[in-house]
Amino acid sequence: MTLQLWTNCRAATMASGAAQPYGLIDDAALVTDGETLAWVGVRGEVPESLARRCTVHHDAGGALITPGLIDCHTHLVYGGDRAAEFELRLNGATYEELARAGGGIASTVRATRAASTDELLTVSARRLQRLMNEGVTTVEIKSGYGLALAHERKCLQVARSLGQNRAVEVRTTFLGAHALPPEFAGRADDYVDTVLDMLALLHAEGLVDAVDGFCEHIAFSTTQIRRVFDAARQAGLPVKLHAEQLSDSGGAQMAASYGALSCDHLEWLSEEGARAMARVGTVAVLLPGAFYFLRETKLPPFDWLRKHGVPMAIATDCNPGSSPGTSLLLMLNMACTLFRLTPEEALAGVTRHAATALGLPDRGTLAAGQRADFVLWDVQRPAELAYAMGSNPRIQTVFKGKAEGAST
Ligand code: DI6
Ligand code: FE
């Protein structure tokens, strides 16, 4: 394996418990060994034995280096768009009214079912590219707009192929329990039977890394989600949950009882829910894009999350209905402005804690033994990443030790 040395940079290692904010190292050096970081520290302290073996030396030109960004919650494989619904909402209709009237998720299900694999691949690749342009090196993609075996399979296959031959890793999540498809109207429990069948088949085909559900009065009850989680547990798959987005249904406690990787949204989370998540290390995935786009007013309970030590991640929730965006940097800004997270908490939310939310301890910080996924930014201070709305200061991404082309 070739060892490569990176110098002339500042590094925001995001290491847990570091003495400096952001784990900042001012005059840093990174040594990569193939796909892995072999050493990270102060430039003057690179062990001589390692330095000697470095065959390539990169001058980072004074860049700030952070871990590769991780978008741990997206629905980016879908057909169509919901711009018309956006207009209806601006004329007074609510998200829930539209959902109940057969619009909302159901309309995206129609468009997704009608789309071919190639069509889905084309539109989804564009969205993924936009995330990558901002330094995303790991992305989670959920199914949940197919809601029937052939279409859930199609979406997960598209997600899998998006992860091939690109400088990004895709983790797939089966979200069969996202909404009730029209052919099952009034028969939610029967649909859950189908979800269990789909899960078994799609998992056997190697298409599923984790299982999610939408626990809400417009979607599925905790009792119904429990059946899905029991099947996931039997299959040895981790679970996560869209919980307490529009109301408090006790989803977070239920998910925590399954050792869920994350509970996501959480605007209506109770203190008991936060305690339950803290007990098992479930990450709170906060989605400021959905909060913003739906013009929610109820903020997730940050004080309880902080008080009980629940790690907070930030993600785009990229989807056509509640967060039609592909900028994780903008989410950093919104996490600070709308959710009052500090820029350091926000950056940890798209690195270290996002890795935990995906059950991937091999990334999210810059440290020896971690995957060599990192980004060079044309900024002085890490806070600029959250501060400068709509700018993209990425210079270069390194994915599994390999330097990719400069920013587009
Ligand atoms: N919650 C959300 O915000 C998205 N899915 C979910 O369970 C919205 C999905 C959509 O409106 O298409
Ligand atoms: Fe979502």
Short mmCIF file of C-alpha atoms in Angstrom, two decimals, residues 36 40-41 75 86 99 198 219 245 261 296 313 334 344 352 357:
data_model
loop_
_atom_site.label_atom_id
_atom_site.label_comp_id
_atom_site.label_asym_id
_atom_site.label_seq_id
_atom_site.Cartn_x
_atom_site.Cartn_y
_atom_site.Cartn_z
CA THR A 36 -7.26 4.28 5.88
CA VAL A 40 -3.21 12.52 12.13
CA GLY A 41 -1.50 15.19 14.21
CA HIS A 75 -35.13 9.77 0.44
CA PHE A 86 -45.99 23.53 -2.79
CA ALA A 99 -51.69 13.71 2.53
CA MET A 198 -40.98 -7.47 1.19
CA ALA A 219 -48.83 6.76 8.78
CA GLN A 245 -42.49 14.66 13.64
CA LEU A 261 -29.60 3.56 15.68
CA GLU A 296 -43.14 24.14 11.59
CA ALA A 313 -26.98 14.47 13.93
CA MET A 334 -30.33 26.09 9.38
CA GLU A 344 -19.46 22.92 16.30
CA ARG A 352 -19.13 11.98 14.02
CA ALA A 357 -26.57 7.23 13.36
#
